[in-house]
Coordinates of C-alpha atoms in Angstrom, one line a residue:
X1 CA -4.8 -25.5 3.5
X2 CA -4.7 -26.5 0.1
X3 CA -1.5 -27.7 -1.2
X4 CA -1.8 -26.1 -4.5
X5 CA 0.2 -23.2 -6.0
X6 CA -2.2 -20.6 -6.9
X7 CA -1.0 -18.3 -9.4
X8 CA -1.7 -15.8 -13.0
X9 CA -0.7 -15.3 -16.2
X10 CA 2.2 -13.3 -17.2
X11 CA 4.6 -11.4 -14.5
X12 CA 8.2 -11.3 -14.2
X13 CA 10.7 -12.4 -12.0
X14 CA 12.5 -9.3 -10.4
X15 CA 14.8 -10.8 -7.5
X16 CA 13.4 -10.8 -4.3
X17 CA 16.2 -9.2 -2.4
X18 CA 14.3 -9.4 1.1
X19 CA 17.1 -11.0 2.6
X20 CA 18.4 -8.2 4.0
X21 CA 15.4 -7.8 6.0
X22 CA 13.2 -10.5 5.9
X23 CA 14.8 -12.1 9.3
X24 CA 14.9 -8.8 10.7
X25 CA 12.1 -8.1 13.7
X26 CA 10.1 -4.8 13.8
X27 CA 11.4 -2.7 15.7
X28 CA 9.9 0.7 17.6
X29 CA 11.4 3.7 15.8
X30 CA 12.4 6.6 17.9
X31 CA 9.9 9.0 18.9
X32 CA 10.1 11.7 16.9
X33 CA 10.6 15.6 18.4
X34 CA 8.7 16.7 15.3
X35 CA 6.0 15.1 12.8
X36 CA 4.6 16.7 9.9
X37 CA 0.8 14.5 9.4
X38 CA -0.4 15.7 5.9
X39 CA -3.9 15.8 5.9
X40 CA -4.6 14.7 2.7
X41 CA -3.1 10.3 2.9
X42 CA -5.6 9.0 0.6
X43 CA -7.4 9.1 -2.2
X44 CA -10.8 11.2 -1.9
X45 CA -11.3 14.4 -0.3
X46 CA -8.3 16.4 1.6
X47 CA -9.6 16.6 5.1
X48 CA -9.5 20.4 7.1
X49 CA -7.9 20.8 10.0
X50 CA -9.9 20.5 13.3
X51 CA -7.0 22.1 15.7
X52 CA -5.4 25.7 15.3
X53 CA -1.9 26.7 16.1
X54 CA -1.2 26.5 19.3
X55 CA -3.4 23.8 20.6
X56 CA -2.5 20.9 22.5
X57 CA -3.0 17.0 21.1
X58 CA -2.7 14.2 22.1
X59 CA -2.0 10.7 20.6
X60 CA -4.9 9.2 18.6
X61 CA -6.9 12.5 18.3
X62 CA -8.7 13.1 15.9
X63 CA -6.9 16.6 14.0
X64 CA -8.0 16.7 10.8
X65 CA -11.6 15.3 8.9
X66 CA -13.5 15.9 5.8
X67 CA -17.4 15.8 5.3
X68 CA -16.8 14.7 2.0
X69 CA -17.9 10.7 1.1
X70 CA -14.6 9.8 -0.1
X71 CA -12.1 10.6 2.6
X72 CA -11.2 9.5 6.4
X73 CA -10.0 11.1 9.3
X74 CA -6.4 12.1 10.0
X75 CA -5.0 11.8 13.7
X76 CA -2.1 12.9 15.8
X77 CA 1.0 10.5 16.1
X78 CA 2.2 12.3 19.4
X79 CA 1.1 14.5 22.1
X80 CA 2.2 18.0 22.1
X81 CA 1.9 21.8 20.7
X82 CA 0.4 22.5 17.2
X83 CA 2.9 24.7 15.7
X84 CA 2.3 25.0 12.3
X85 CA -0.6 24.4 9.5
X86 CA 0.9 24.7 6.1
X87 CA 1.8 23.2 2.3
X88 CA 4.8 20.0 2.7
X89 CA 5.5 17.9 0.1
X90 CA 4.5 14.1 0.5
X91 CA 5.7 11.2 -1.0
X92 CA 3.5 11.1 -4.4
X93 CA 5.3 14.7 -5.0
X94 CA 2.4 16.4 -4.6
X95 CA 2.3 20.0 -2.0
X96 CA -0.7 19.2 0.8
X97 CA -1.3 21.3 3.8
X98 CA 0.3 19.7 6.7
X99 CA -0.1 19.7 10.5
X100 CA 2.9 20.6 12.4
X101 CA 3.2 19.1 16.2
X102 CA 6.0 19.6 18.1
X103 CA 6.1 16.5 20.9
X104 CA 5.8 17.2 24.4
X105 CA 7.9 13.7 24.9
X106 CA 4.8 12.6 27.1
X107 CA 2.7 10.3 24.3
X108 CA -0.4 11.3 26.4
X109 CA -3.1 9.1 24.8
X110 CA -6.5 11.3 24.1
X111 CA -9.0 9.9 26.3
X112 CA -11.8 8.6 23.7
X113 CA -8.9 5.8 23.3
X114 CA -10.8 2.4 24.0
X115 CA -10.6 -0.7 23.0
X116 CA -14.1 -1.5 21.1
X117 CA -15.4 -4.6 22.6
X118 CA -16.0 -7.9 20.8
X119 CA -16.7 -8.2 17.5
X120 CA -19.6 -10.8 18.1
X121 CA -21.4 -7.8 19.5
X122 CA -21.1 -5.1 17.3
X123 CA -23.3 -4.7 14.4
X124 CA -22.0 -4.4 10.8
X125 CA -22.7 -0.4 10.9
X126 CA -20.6 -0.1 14.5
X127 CA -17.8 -2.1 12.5
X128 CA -17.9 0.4 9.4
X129 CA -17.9 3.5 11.8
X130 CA -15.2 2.7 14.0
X131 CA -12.6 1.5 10.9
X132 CA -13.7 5.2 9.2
X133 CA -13.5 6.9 12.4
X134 CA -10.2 4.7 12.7
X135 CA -8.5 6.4 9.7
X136 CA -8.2 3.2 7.8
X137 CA -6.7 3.6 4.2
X138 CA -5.3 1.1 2.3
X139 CA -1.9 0.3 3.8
X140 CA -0.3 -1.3 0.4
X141 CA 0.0 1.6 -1.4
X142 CA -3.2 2.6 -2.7
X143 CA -4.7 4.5 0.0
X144 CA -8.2 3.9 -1.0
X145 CA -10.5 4.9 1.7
X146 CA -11.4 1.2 3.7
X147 CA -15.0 1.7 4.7
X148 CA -15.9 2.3 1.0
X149 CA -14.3 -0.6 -0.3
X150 CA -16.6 -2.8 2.7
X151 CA -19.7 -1.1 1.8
X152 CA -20.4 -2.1 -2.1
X153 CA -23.6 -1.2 -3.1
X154 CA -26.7 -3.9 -2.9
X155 CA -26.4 -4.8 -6.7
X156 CA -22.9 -6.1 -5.9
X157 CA -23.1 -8.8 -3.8
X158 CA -19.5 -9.5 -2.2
X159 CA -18.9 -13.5 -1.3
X160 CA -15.4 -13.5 -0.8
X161 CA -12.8 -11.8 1.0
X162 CA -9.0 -11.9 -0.2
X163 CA -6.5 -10.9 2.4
X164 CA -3.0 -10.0 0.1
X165 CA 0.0 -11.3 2.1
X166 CA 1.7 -11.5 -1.2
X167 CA 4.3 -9.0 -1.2
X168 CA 5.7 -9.4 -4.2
X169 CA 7.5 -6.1 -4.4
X170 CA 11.4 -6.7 -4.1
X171 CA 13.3 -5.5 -0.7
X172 CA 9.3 -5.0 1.1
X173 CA 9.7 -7.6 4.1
X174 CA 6.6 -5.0 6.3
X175 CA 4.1 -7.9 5.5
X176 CA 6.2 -10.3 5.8
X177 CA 7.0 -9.5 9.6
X178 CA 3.4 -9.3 10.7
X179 CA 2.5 -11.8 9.7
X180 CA 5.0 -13.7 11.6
X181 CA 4.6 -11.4 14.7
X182 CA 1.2 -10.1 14.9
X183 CA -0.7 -12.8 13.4
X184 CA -3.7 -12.6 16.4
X185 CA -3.6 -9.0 14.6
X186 CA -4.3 -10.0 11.4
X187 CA -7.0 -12.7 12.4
X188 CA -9.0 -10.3 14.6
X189 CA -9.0 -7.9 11.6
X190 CA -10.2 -10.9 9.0
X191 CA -12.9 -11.4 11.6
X192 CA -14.0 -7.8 11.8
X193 CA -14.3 -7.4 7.8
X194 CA -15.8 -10.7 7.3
X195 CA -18.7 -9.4 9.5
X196 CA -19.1 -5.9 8.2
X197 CA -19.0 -7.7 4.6
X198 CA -21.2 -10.4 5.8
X199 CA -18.9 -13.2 4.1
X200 CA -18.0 -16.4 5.2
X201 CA -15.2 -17.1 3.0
X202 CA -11.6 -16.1 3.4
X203 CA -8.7 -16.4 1.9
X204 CA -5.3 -15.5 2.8
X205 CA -2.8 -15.4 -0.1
X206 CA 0.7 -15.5 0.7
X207 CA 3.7 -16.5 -1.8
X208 CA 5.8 -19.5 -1.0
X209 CA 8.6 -18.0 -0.2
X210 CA 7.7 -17.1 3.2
X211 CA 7.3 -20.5 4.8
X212 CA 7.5 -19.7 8.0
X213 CA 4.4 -16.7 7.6
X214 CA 2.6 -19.4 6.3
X215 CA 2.6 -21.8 9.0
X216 CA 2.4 -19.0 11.3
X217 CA -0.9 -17.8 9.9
X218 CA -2.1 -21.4 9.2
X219 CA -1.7 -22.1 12.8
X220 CA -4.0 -19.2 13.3
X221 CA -6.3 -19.8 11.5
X222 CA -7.0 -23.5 12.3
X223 CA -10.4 -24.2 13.6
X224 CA -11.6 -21.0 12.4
X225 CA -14.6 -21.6 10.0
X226 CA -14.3 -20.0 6.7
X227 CA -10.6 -18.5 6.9
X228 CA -8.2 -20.5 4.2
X229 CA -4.7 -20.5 3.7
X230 CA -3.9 -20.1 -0.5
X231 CA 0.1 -20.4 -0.8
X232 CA 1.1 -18.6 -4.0
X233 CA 3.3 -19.1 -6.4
X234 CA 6.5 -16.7 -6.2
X235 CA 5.5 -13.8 -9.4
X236 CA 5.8 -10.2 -9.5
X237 CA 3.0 -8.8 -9.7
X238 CA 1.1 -11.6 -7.5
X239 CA -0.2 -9.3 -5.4
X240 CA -2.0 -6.5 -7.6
X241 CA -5.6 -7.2 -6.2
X242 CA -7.3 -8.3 -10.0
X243 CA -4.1 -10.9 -10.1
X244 CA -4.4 -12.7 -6.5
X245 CA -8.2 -13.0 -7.5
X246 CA -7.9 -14.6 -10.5
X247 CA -5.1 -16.6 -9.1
X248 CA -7.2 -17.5 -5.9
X249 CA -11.1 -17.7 -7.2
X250 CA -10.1 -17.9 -11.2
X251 CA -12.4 -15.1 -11.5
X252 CA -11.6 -12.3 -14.0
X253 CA -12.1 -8.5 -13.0
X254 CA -14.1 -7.0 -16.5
X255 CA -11.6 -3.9 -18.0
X256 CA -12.4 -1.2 -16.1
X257 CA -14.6 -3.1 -13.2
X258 CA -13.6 -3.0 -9.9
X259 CA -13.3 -6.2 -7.7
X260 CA -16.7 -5.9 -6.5
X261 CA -17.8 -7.0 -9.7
X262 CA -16.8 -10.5 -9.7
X263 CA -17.8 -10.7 -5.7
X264 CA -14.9 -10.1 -4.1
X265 CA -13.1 -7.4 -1.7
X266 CA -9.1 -7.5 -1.2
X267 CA -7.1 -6.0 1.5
X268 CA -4.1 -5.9 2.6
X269 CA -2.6 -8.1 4.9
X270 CA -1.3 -4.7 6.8
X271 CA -4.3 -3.2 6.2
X272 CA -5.9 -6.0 8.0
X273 CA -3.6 -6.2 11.2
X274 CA -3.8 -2.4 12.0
X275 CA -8.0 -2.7 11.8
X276 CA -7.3 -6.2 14.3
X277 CA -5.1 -3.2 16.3
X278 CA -8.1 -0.3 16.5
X279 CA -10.8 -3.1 17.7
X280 CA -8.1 -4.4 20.4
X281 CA -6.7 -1.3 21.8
X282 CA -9.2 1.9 20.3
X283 CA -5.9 3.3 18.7
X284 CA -6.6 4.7 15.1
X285 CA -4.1 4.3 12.3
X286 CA -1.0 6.6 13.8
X287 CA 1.7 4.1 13.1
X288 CA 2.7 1.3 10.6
X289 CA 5.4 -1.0 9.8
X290 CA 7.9 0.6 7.2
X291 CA 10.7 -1.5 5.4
X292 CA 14.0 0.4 5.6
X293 CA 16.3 -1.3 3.0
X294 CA 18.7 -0.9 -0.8
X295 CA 22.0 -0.9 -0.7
X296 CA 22.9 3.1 0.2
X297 CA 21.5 1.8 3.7
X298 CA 23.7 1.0 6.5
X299 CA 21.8 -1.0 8.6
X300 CA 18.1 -1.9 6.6
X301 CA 15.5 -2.8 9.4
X302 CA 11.6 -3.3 9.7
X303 CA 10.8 -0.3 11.5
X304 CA 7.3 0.6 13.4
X305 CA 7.0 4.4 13.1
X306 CA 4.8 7.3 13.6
X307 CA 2.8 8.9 11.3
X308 CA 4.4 12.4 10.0
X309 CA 8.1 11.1 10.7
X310 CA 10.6 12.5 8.4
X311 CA 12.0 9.6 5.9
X312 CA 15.8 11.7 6.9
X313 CA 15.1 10.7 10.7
X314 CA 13.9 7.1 10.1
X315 CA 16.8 6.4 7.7
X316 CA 19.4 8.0 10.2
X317 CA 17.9 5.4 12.7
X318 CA 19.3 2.9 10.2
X319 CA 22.9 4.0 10.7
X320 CA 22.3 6.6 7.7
X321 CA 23.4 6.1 4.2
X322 CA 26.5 3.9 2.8
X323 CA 27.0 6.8 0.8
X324 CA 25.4 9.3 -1.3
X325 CA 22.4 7.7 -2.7
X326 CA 21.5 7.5 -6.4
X327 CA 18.0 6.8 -6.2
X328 CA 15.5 6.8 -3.0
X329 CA 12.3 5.2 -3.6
X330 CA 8.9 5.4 -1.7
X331 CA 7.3 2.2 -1.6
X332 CA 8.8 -0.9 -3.5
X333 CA 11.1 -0.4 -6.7
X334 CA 9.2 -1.4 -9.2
X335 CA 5.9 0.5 -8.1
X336 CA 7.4 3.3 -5.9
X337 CA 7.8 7.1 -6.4
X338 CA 11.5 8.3 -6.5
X339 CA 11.9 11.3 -4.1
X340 CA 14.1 14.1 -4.6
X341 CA 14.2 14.6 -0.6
X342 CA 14.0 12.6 2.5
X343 CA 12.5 15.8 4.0
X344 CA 8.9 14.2 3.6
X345 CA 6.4 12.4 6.1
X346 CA 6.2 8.5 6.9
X347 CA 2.0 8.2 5.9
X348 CA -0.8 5.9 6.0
X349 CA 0.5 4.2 2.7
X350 CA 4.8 4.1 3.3
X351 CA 5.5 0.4 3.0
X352 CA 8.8 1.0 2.3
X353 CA 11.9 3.8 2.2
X354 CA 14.7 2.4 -0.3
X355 CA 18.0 3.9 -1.2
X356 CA 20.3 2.6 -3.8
X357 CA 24.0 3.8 -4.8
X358 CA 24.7 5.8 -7.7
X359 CA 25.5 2.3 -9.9
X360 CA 23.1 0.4 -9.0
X361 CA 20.6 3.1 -9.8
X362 CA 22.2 3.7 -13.2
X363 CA 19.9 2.1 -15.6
X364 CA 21.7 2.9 -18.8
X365 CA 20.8 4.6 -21.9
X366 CA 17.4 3.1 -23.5
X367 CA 18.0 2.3 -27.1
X368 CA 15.5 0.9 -29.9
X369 CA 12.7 -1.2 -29.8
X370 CA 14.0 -4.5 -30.9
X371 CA 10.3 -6.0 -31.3
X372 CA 11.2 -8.8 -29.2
X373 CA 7.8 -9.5 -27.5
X374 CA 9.1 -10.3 -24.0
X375 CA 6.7 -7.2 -22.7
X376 CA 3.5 -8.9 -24.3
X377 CA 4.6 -12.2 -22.3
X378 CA 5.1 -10.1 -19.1
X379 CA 2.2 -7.9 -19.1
X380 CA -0.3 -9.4 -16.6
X381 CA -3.4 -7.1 -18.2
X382 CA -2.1 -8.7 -21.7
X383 CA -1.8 -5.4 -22.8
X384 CA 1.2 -4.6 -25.8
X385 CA 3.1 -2.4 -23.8
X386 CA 5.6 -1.8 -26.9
X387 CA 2.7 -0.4 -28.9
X388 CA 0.9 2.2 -26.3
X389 CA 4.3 3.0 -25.0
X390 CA 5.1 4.0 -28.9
X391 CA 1.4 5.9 -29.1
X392 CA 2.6 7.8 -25.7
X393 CA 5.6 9.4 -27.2
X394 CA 4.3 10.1 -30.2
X395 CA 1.5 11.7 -28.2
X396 CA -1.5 9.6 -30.3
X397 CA -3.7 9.5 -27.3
X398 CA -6.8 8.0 -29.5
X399 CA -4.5 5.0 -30.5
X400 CA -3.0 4.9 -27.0
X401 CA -6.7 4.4 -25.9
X402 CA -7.6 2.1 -28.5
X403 CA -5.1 -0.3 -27.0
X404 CA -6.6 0.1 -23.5
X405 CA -3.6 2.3 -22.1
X406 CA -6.0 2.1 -19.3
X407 CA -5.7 -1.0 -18.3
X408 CA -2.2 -0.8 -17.3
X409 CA -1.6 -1.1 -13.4
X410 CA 1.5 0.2 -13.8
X411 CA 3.3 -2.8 -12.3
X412 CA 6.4 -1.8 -14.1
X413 CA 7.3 -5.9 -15.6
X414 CA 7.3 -4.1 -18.9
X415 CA 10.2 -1.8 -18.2
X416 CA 12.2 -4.9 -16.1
X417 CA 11.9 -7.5 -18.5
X418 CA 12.7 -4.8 -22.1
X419 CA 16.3 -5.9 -23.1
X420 CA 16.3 -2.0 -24.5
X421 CA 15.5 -0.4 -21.1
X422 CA 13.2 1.4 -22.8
X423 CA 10.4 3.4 -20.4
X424 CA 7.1 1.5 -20.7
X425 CA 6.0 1.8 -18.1
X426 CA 6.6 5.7 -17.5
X427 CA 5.3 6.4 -21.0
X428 CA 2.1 4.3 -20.7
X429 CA 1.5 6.2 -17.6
X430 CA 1.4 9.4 -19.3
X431 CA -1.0 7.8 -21.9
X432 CA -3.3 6.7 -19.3
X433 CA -2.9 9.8 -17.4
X434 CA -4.3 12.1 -20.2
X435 CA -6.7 9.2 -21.1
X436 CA -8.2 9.4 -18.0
X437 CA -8.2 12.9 -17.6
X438 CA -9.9 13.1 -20.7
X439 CA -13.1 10.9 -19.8
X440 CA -13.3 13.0 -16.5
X441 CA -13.9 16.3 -18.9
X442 CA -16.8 14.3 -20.7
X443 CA -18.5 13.5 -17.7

């Protein structure tokens, strides 16, 4: 392991706040009586339903799949009686249609449940088929369909492979705890990839502030040919996928390439240990690890829960709220959607359910631009955040555009470091938005 601080240019600081979870084990979440599995958790293609109302499931059938390229199968978190098919919201605030199952209590596992042999034996094209037919998505956040991003066409040559056991995101502790308690997970999922990629380098970024995952995973990987360690420095936002590859490789993404450019593929360290899970046990992507935390919590936990759990029932399995909350956040808080419910489903990409009190949600009025820079010096794209953000609201698109709007991964350092809280981030968002929406009407 190399002794070496990888890290980028730019990024903030948030604090970390992961203490209140970060020594916390995983721990099963109740069964639910009810789950509500959209079947649209990616992006790509919705899938259709492939049970009716009044069937029977069981766990790790297949209920939902789409014959489109870009999508993956959806599967049943329970066994029991299909009761409904119809439109929920989910936690991007969009309205999907939704399968409703109503538990039997039984967790009868569907029979085509095996564990999938060694990975020595299987071919590349076996590996791709059974992550797909797995339901793999990215588990981060991004939901991006995982046997797309392992099969890059031939004119992109892929060398490396970047597992992202960054979390950088404050409060997330998921990662964090499997690494330190699924690590054989994690290195039988590394192995799997490498193969279908047909790379025999790895590296494994993870930030220095989790010592103890690093030795843990550095113990795993010892002996194993090919499969490296990189500690990272501690930077928000370390783990966007463009930033650990520069950090790791010093290789720069091109504006508007995709990893794959610079010969590289980066996943998830969750993402990883749930495709180590489907080659050991045959059970497709019906559960994850989801960080239960902020301070309107009462008891914040690491919490392994079924797909299509309401966020109300996993947060009432924390003790409930402190008190009303002022804020609940899918995901981490500086890239997360705010919800205006906890009436939606636990999915593929939930890393995290955070609830803060009315002050500590309370950002303040945003007042004037005082030209100070400090966004420029945070922005990890080296974008000028004050200048699109400026465009946005005055609804200059072109300009907007001209100042590669985007660009922006929407890491949200802009809007924590501005001294005038004003909303970068949300207003360059909207510029990109219609930017991009714009190019799709050309082509």
């Amino acid at each position: 392991m190399s002794t070496k601080l990888f890290t980028f240019k730019g990024g903030v600081h948030p604090p970390t706040n992961k203490t209140l979870t970060q020594n916390v084990p995983i721990e099963n979440a109740v069964d639910p009586k009810v789950v509500v599995i959209p079947l649209s958790q990616h992006i790509g293609a919705p899938c259709d339903p492939l049970v009716a109302v009044g069937d029977t499931v069981k766990v790790g059938q297949k209920i939902g799949e789409s014959k489109a390229f870009m999508s993956v199968p959806v599967h049943s978190s329970v066994s029991g009686t299909v009761k409904k098919i119809e439109q929920h919201y989910v936690p991007n605030g969009s309205k999907v249609n939704c399968i409703v199952i109503e538990s039997d209590g039984n967790f009868e596992v569907y029979e085509s449940v095996q564990p999938k042999g060694n990975i020595e034996d299987l071919t590349k094209e076996e590996i791709l088929s059974i992550i797909k037919e797995g339901g793999m998505a990215g588990m981060g956040g991004a939901t991006f369909p995982t046997h797309i991003k392992l099969s890059p066409p031939k004119d992109k040559p892929i060398d490396v492979l970047l597992v992202n056991g960054a979390e950088c995101e404050p409060y997330l502790t998921a990662d964090h705890r499997i690494m330190l308690e699924k690590p054989e997970l994690v290195l039988l999922g590394v192995k799997a990839i490498m193969k279908a990629l047909g790379v025999d380098k790895c590296f494994i970024g993870i930030e220095k502030n989790k010592p103890d995952a690093i030795e843990i995973i550095q113990k795993a990987v010892e002996g194993q040919e090919g499969i490296e360690v990189a500690p990272l420095e501690i930077k928000y936002p370390q783990g966007d996928e463009k930033r650990i590859i520069n950090a790791i490789t010093g290789r720069i993404v091109p504006s508007g390439g995709l990893p794959m450019e610079v010969g590289c593929v980066v996943e998830n360290v969750g993402t990883v240990a749930t495709i180590g899970n489907i080659f050991k046990t045959g059970m497709p992507l019906i559960q994850r690890v989801v960080t239960v935390s902020g301070s309107a919590v009462q008891n914040p936990k690491n919490l392994y829960v079924r797909i299509g759990t309401s966020y109300k029932d996993v947060i009432e399995q924390c003790g409930g709220y402190k008190e009303e909350p002022g804020k609940l956040i899918s995901g981490g808080p500086m890239m997360g959607f705010a919800q205006f419910t906890d009436e939606v489903s636990v999915i593929k990409g939930t890393s995290g359910i955070l609830a803060f009190s009315k002050k500590e949600a309370d950002l303040g009025e945003p007042s004037n631009c005082i030209m100070c820079g400090r966004c420029l010096e945070a922005c990890p794209v080296h974008l000028q955040p004050y200048k699109i953000s400026r465009y946005s609201i005055q609804k200059n698109f072109d300009a907007a555009d001209e100042f590669h709007a985007a660009d922006c991964i929407e890491c949200g350092g802009c809007s924590y470091i501005c001294p005038s809280k004003r909303p970068l981030k949300e207003t360059i968002s909207v510029a990109k938005k219609e930017i991009l929406a714009r190019r799709r009407k050309v082509k």
